mmCIF file of C-alpha atoms in Angstrom:
data_model
loop_
_atom_site.group_PDB
_atom_site.id
_atom_site.type_symbol
_atom_site.label_atom_id
_atom_site.label_comp_id
_atom_site.label_asym_id
_atom_site.label_seq_id
_atom_site.Cartn_x
_atom_site.Cartn_y
_atom_site.Cartn_z
ATOM 1 C CA MET A 1 0.000 0.000 0.000
ATOM 2 C CA PHE A 2 1.246 3.456 -0.862
ATOM 3 C CA ARG A 3 2.609 5.352 2.102
ATOM 4 C CA ALA A 4 4.050 8.849 2.127
ATOM 5 C CA ILE A 5 6.786 8.281 4.652
ATOM 6 C CA ALA A 6 9.059 11.281 4.846
ATOM 7 C CA LEU A 7 9.397 14.793 3.547
ATOM 8 C CA VAL A 8 13.018 15.507 2.777
ATOM 9 C CA SER A 9 15.079 18.345 1.376
ATOM 10 C CA LEU A 10 17.800 17.545 -1.109
ATOM 11 C CA ILE A 11 20.352 20.320 -1.121
ATOM 12 C CA VAL A 12 22.094 20.953 -4.414
ATOM 13 C CA VAL A 13 25.201 23.051 -3.945
ATOM 14 C CA GLY A 14 26.620 25.244 -6.703
ATOM 15 C CA CYS A 15 29.883 27.102 -6.247
ATOM 16 C CA SER A 16 30.671 30.415 -7.867
ATOM 17 C CA ASP A 17 34.072 31.438 -9.125
ATOM 18 C CA ASN A 18 34.981 32.803 -5.698
ATOM 19 C CA ASN A 19 33.942 29.535 -4.019
ATOM 20 C CA ASP A 20 30.851 31.004 -2.403
ATOM 21 C CA ALA A 21 28.249 28.274 -2.076
ATOM 22 C CA THR A 22 24.656 28.719 -3.194
ATOM 23 C CA THR A 23 22.230 26.144 -1.809
ATOM 24 C CA ILE A 24 18.957 25.191 -3.421
ATOM 25 C CA ALA A 25 16.451 23.020 -1.579
ATOM 26 C CA HIS A 26 14.760 20.363 -3.716
ATOM 27 C CA THR A 27 11.760 19.047 -1.813
ATOM 28 C CA PHE A 28 11.095 15.379 -2.503
ATOM 29 C CA LEU A 29 8.547 13.166 -0.786
ATOM 30 C CA ALA A 30 9.646 9.554 -0.494
ATOM 31 C CA THR A 31 6.899 7.330 -1.859
ATOM 32 C CA THR A 32 8.362 4.018 -0.840
ATOM 33 C CA ASN A 33 11.120 2.320 1.067
ATOM 34 C CA PRO A 34 13.110 -0.339 -0.782
ATOM 35 C CA ASP A 35 11.367 -3.622 -0.066
ATOM 36 C CA THR A 36 11.406 -7.216 -1.209
ATOM 37 C CA ARG A 37 7.743 -8.147 -0.927
ATOM 38 C CA PRO A 38 6.183 -10.305 -3.643
ATOM 39 C CA SER A 39 4.833 -8.237 -6.498
ATOM 40 C CA ASP A 40 2.316 -8.769 -9.278
ATOM 41 C CA LEU A 41 4.444 -6.533 -11.485
ATOM 42 C CA ARG A 42 6.387 -8.575 -14.013
ATOM 43 C CA PRO A 43 9.987 -7.525 -14.671
ATOM 44 C CA LYS A 44 10.464 -6.078 -18.152
ATOM 45 C CA ASP A 45 13.309 -7.975 -19.807
ATOM 46 C CA GLY A 46 14.561 -8.898 -16.344
ATOM 47 C CA VAL A 47 14.430 -5.340 -14.993
ATOM 48 C CA THR A 48 12.032 -4.242 -12.239
ATOM 49 C CA PHE A 49 10.875 -0.691 -12.918
ATOM 50 C CA PHE A 50 8.480 -0.137 -10.018
ATOM 51 C CA PRO A 51 8.237 -0.989 -6.303
ATOM 52 C CA PRO A 52 6.258 -4.092 -5.269
ATOM 53 C CA SER A 53 3.808 -1.888 -3.361
ATOM 54 C CA PHE A 54 2.673 -0.308 -6.645
ATOM 55 C CA SER A 55 0.916 -3.568 -7.585
ATOM 56 C CA GLU A 56 -1.419 -3.341 -4.582
ATOM 57 C CA PRO A 57 -4.904 -1.807 -4.980
ATOM 58 C CA SER A 58 -4.532 1.499 -3.170
ATOM 59 C CA VAL A 59 -6.141 4.226 -5.306
ATOM 60 C CA ARG A 60 -9.853 4.521 -4.604
ATOM 61 C CA CYS A 61 -11.901 5.204 -7.731
ATOM 62 C CA GLY A 62 -15.483 5.002 -8.836
ATOM 63 C CA PHE A 63 -18.666 3.736 -7.281
ATOM 64 C CA MET A 64 -18.432 1.829 -3.982
ATOM 65 C CA GLY A 65 -14.764 2.656 -3.564
ATOM 66 C CA ARG A 66 -13.258 0.486 -6.274
ATOM 67 C CA ARG A 67 -9.472 0.473 -5.908
ATOM 68 C CA TRP A 68 -6.832 0.660 -8.625
ATOM 69 C CA ASN A 69 -3.175 -0.258 -8.528
ATOM 70 C CA ILE A 70 -0.689 2.588 -8.819
ATOM 71 C CA ILE A 71 0.771 0.622 -11.748
ATOM 72 C CA ASN A 72 -1.537 -1.802 -13.577
ATOM 73 C CA ASP A 73 -0.575 -4.565 -15.993
ATOM 74 C CA VAL A 74 -0.933 -2.345 -19.057
ATOM 75 C CA GLU A 75 1.188 0.431 -17.561
ATOM 76 C CA ASN A 76 3.779 -2.071 -16.350
ATOM 77 C CA ASP A 77 4.373 -3.028 -19.984
ATOM 78 C CA TRP A 78 3.704 0.363 -21.571
ATOM 79 C CA TYR A 79 5.967 2.641 -19.527
ATOM 80 C CA PRO A 80 9.105 0.432 -19.515
ATOM 81 C CA SER A 81 8.818 -0.306 -23.244
ATOM 82 C CA HIS A 82 9.220 3.397 -24.029
ATOM 83 C CA LEU A 83 11.876 3.933 -21.387
ATOM 84 C CA MET A 84 13.965 1.059 -22.715
ATOM 85 C CA ALA A 85 13.543 2.311 -26.288
ATOM 86 C CA ALA A 86 14.997 5.587 -25.000
ATOM 87 C CA ASP A 87 17.894 3.640 -23.444
ATOM 88 C CA GLU A 88 16.732 4.583 -19.945
ATOM 89 C CA ALA A 89 17.317 2.465 -16.852
ATOM 90 C CA SER A 90 14.993 1.717 -13.945
ATOM 91 C CA LEU A 91 15.145 4.515 -11.394
ATOM 92 C CA TYR A 92 13.625 2.193 -8.818
ATOM 93 C CA ALA A 93 16.574 -0.156 -9.313
ATOM 94 C CA LYS A 94 18.880 2.837 -9.000
ATOM 95 C CA ALA A 95 17.283 3.703 -5.670
ATOM 96 C CA LEU A 96 18.175 0.224 -4.400
ATOM 97 C CA SER A 97 21.801 0.482 -5.489
ATOM 98 C CA ALA A 98 24.748 2.155 -3.766
ATOM 99 C CA ARG A 99 25.082 5.831 -4.684
ATOM 100 C CA ALA A 100 27.097 8.760 -3.425
ATOM 101 C CA ALA A 101 25.282 10.764 -0.751
ATOM 102 C CA GLY A 102 23.549 13.773 -2.235
ATOM 103 C CA ASP A 103 23.255 12.363 -5.755
ATOM 104 C CA TRP A 104 19.788 12.765 -7.236
ATOM 105 C CA THR A 105 17.888 12.099 -10.450
ATOM 106 C CA LEU A 106 14.693 13.616 -11.809
ATOM 107 C CA ARG A 107 12.999 12.135 -14.892
ATOM 108 C CA PHE A 108 9.983 13.217 -16.925
ATOM 109 C CA THR A 109 8.447 10.712 -19.362
ATOM 110 C CA TRP A 110 5.887 12.191 -21.760
ATOM 111 C CA LEU A 111 3.778 9.605 -23.574
ATOM 112 C CA ARG A 112 1.469 11.316 -26.070
ATOM 113 C CA SER A 113 -0.991 8.970 -27.780
ATOM 114 C CA PHE A 114 -0.324 10.130 -31.340
ATOM 115 C CA HIS A 115 3.028 11.908 -31.112
ATOM 116 C CA PRO A 116 6.601 10.918 -30.335
ATOM 117 C CA SER A 117 7.478 10.042 -26.756
ATOM 118 C CA VAL A 118 9.907 12.334 -24.959
ATOM 119 C CA VAL A 119 12.082 11.408 -21.980
ATOM 120 C CA ILE A 120 13.983 14.063 -20.035
ATOM 121 C CA ARG A 121 16.397 13.095 -17.263
ATOM 122 C CA ILE A 122 18.392 15.387 -15.010
ATOM 123 C CA ASP A 123 21.161 13.920 -12.840
ATOM 124 C CA GLY A 124 22.631 16.088 -10.122
ATOM 125 C CA ASP A 125 25.042 16.223 -7.227
ATOM 126 C CA SER A 126 26.791 18.891 -5.172
ATOM 127 C CA ASN A 127 28.776 20.024 -8.228
ATOM 128 C CA GLY A 128 25.919 20.670 -10.612
ATOM 129 C CA ALA A 129 23.300 19.039 -12.805
ATOM 130 C CA HIS A 130 23.274 17.445 -16.261
ATOM 131 C CA LEU A 131 20.288 17.216 -18.629
ATOM 132 C CA LEU A 132 19.756 14.418 -21.137
ATOM 133 C CA ALA A 133 16.617 14.547 -23.299
ATOM 134 C CA LYS A 134 15.521 12.107 -26.008
ATOM 135 C CA GLU A 135 12.695 12.005 -28.517
ATOM 136 C CA LEU A 136 11.577 8.698 -30.022
ATOM 137 C CA SER A 137 10.399 7.926 -33.539
ATOM 138 C CA GLY A 138 7.160 6.164 -32.580
ATOM 139 C CA ALA A 139 4.027 7.419 -30.848
ATOM 140 C CA GLY A 140 3.413 7.313 -27.119
ATOM 141 C CA GLY A 141 0.290 5.215 -27.451
ATOM 142 C CA TYR A 142 1.800 2.753 -29.894
ATOM 143 C CA ASP A 143 5.205 1.334 -30.761
ATOM 144 C CA ALA A 144 7.984 3.371 -29.182
ATOM 145 C CA GLY A 145 10.386 3.252 -32.110
ATOM 146 C CA GLY A 146 13.926 4.431 -31.480
ATOM 147 C CA ILE A 147 15.815 7.580 -30.537
ATOM 148 C CA VAL A 148 15.728 10.149 -33.335
ATOM 149 C CA LYS A 149 16.790 13.285 -31.471
ATOM 150 C CA SER A 150 18.663 14.018 -28.261
ATOM 151 C CA VAL A 151 20.310 16.813 -26.331
ATOM 152 C CA SER A 152 22.915 16.424 -23.607
ATOM 153 C CA ARG A 153 24.296 19.363 -21.627
ATOM 154 C CA ARG A 154 25.040 20.701 -18.177
ATOM 155 C CA LEU A 155 22.520 23.063 -16.657
ATOM 156 C CA THR A 156 23.749 26.548 -15.961
ATOM 157 C CA LYS A 157 23.739 27.764 -12.373
ATOM 158 C CA ASP A 158 20.680 29.879 -13.101
ATOM 159 C CA GLU A 159 18.856 26.926 -14.682
ATOM 160 C CA LYS A 160 19.678 24.717 -11.713
ATOM 161 C CA ARG A 161 18.528 27.401 -9.297
ATOM 162 C CA THR A 162 15.288 27.907 -11.218
ATOM 163 C CA LEU A 163 14.672 24.150 -11.314
ATOM 164 C CA GLY A 164 15.091 24.030 -7.540
ATOM 165 C CA THR A 165 12.608 26.858 -7.140
ATOM 166 C CA GLU A 166 10.145 25.093 -9.449
ATOM 167 C CA LEU A 167 10.456 21.831 -7.517
ATOM 168 C CA ILE A 168 9.757 23.649 -4.267
ATOM 169 C CA ARG A 169 6.768 25.441 -5.793
ATOM 170 C CA THR A 170 5.163 22.485 -7.574
ATOM 171 C CA LYS A 171 5.966 19.778 -4.963
ATOM 172 C CA PRO A 172 5.117 16.951 -7.401
ATOM 173 C CA PHE A 173 5.919 14.196 -4.922
ATOM 174 C CA ASN A 174 3.569 15.654 -2.320
ATOM 175 C CA LEU A 175 0.758 14.610 -4.670
ATOM 176 C CA PRO A 176 -0.886 11.170 -4.696
ATOM 177 C CA PRO A 177 1.086 9.015 -7.147
ATOM 178 C CA LYS A 178 -2.050 8.252 -9.140
ATOM 179 C CA VAL A 179 -5.616 9.548 -9.370
ATOM 180 C CA CYS A 180 -8.698 8.485 -11.332
ATOM 181 C CA ASP A 181 -7.945 10.530 -14.427
ATOM 182 C CA ILE A 182 -7.341 8.028 -17.226
ATOM 183 C CA GLY A 183 -8.763 8.752 -20.697
ATOM 184 C CA ALA A 184 -8.929 7.250 -24.168
ATOM 185 C CA ASP A 185 -6.785 9.748 -26.079
ATOM 186 C CA GLY A 186 -4.296 12.079 -24.473
ATOM 187 C CA ALA A 187 -0.923 11.806 -22.813
ATOM 188 C CA GLN A 188 0.545 10.285 -19.707
ATOM 189 C CA TRP A 189 2.855 12.607 -17.780
ATOM 190 C CA ILE A 190 5.167 10.608 -15.511
ATOM 191 C CA ILE A 191 7.650 12.156 -13.099
ATOM 192 C CA GLU A 192 10.113 9.996 -11.176
ATOM 193 C CA GLY A 193 12.843 10.907 -8.739
ATOM 194 C CA VAL A 194 15.652 9.294 -6.765
ATOM 195 C CA ASP A 195 17.417 10.885 -3.823
ATOM 196 C CA ASP A 196 18.918 9.853 -0.473
ATOM 197 C CA ASN A 197 15.437 8.859 0.753
ATOM 198 C CA GLY A 198 14.560 6.523 -2.086
ATOM 199 C CA TYR A 199 12.337 6.365 -5.134
ATOM 200 C CA HIS A 200 9.517 8.808 -5.956
ATOM 201 C CA PHE A 201 6.741 8.599 -8.551
ATOM 202 C CA VAL A 202 3.713 10.538 -9.728
ATOM 203 C CA ALA A 203 1.686 10.264 -12.961
ATOM 204 C CA ARG A 204 -1.212 12.229 -14.426
ATOM 205 C CA TRP A 205 -3.269 11.886 -17.595
ATOM 206 C CA SER A 206 -3.139 15.050 -19.768
ATOM 207 C CA PRO A 207 -2.938 17.506 -16.861
ATOM 208 C CA LYS A 208 -3.833 21.069 -17.779
ATOM 209 C CA ARG A 209 -2.675 22.597 -14.496
ATOM 210 C CA GLY A 210 -1.078 21.646 -11.219
ATOM 211 C CA GLY A 211 2.344 20.478 -10.093
ATOM 212 C CA VAL A 212 2.877 17.688 -12.624
ATOM 213 C CA HIS A 213 1.829 19.920 -15.529
ATOM 214 C CA ASP A 214 3.939 22.873 -14.441
ATOM 215 C CA LEU A 215 7.092 20.888 -13.715
ATOM 216 C CA GLY A 216 6.696 18.907 -16.937
ATOM 217 C CA MET A 217 6.393 22.122 -18.941
ATOM 218 C CA HIS A 218 9.467 23.514 -17.223
ATOM 219 C CA LEU A 219 11.496 20.443 -18.146
ATOM 220 C CA LEU A 220 10.238 20.545 -21.751
ATOM 221 C CA HIS A 221 11.399 24.156 -21.945
ATOM 222 C CA LEU A 222 14.900 23.146 -20.805
ATOM 223 C CA THR A 223 15.296 20.929 -23.891
ATOM 224 C CA GLY A 224 15.177 23.952 -26.185
ATOM 225 C CA TRP A 225 12.815 22.043 -28.510
ATOM 226 C CA ASN A 226 9.510 23.278 -29.905
ATOM 227 C CA PHE A 227 6.416 21.098 -29.541
ATOM 228 C CA ASP A 228 3.364 21.764 -31.709
ATOM 229 C CA GLU A 229 1.062 19.472 -29.752
ATOM 230 C CA ILE A 230 1.090 19.730 -25.967
ATOM 231 C CA TYR A 231 -1.575 17.684 -24.224
#
């Protein structure tokens, strides 16, 4: 069952030329502790992308309190297939592995039904942050295709500072990881994070406002790409 267990602040430190330190608080909410409980989620090509607790009915929807899993069988195949096509690893697995203290990762996966999928990952530590964005050749609701466009660069100090401010403002991981908002045609907006307190996840279907929408739009802007269809 989903439990919000701890509100934490991840401090990203950037040093200026005169060695003055500027600290930016990134507020993450840990959505799960690493655990080894049995899961209904099948590994994708041997890789586990989501915590076992995400396979438990915990999201109340519909008449008489019907409950949904945070990740259902369709999503457990759909999301990883596009992530692997983008040559992206499991962030949940990364959360279980040994990492340097203070390292963090933020990833936005944008799965539009009729347009190419986009995956944006930012990896950071006390020295700075690096952005890697990829666009696939397929459509988000169909076959993923392969990588057709990418950008890889370090964020400037101002960009890193602004990202920290946006994370504090939007607080995406304070939100329930899933709500009853699925539709037939649209886009799934998925934001994942890893920090010293574990793995974090939230997804929304075609959000028009709110923390997931605003942070997703901010990350899309950082790519420098133009998108004709945003939904």
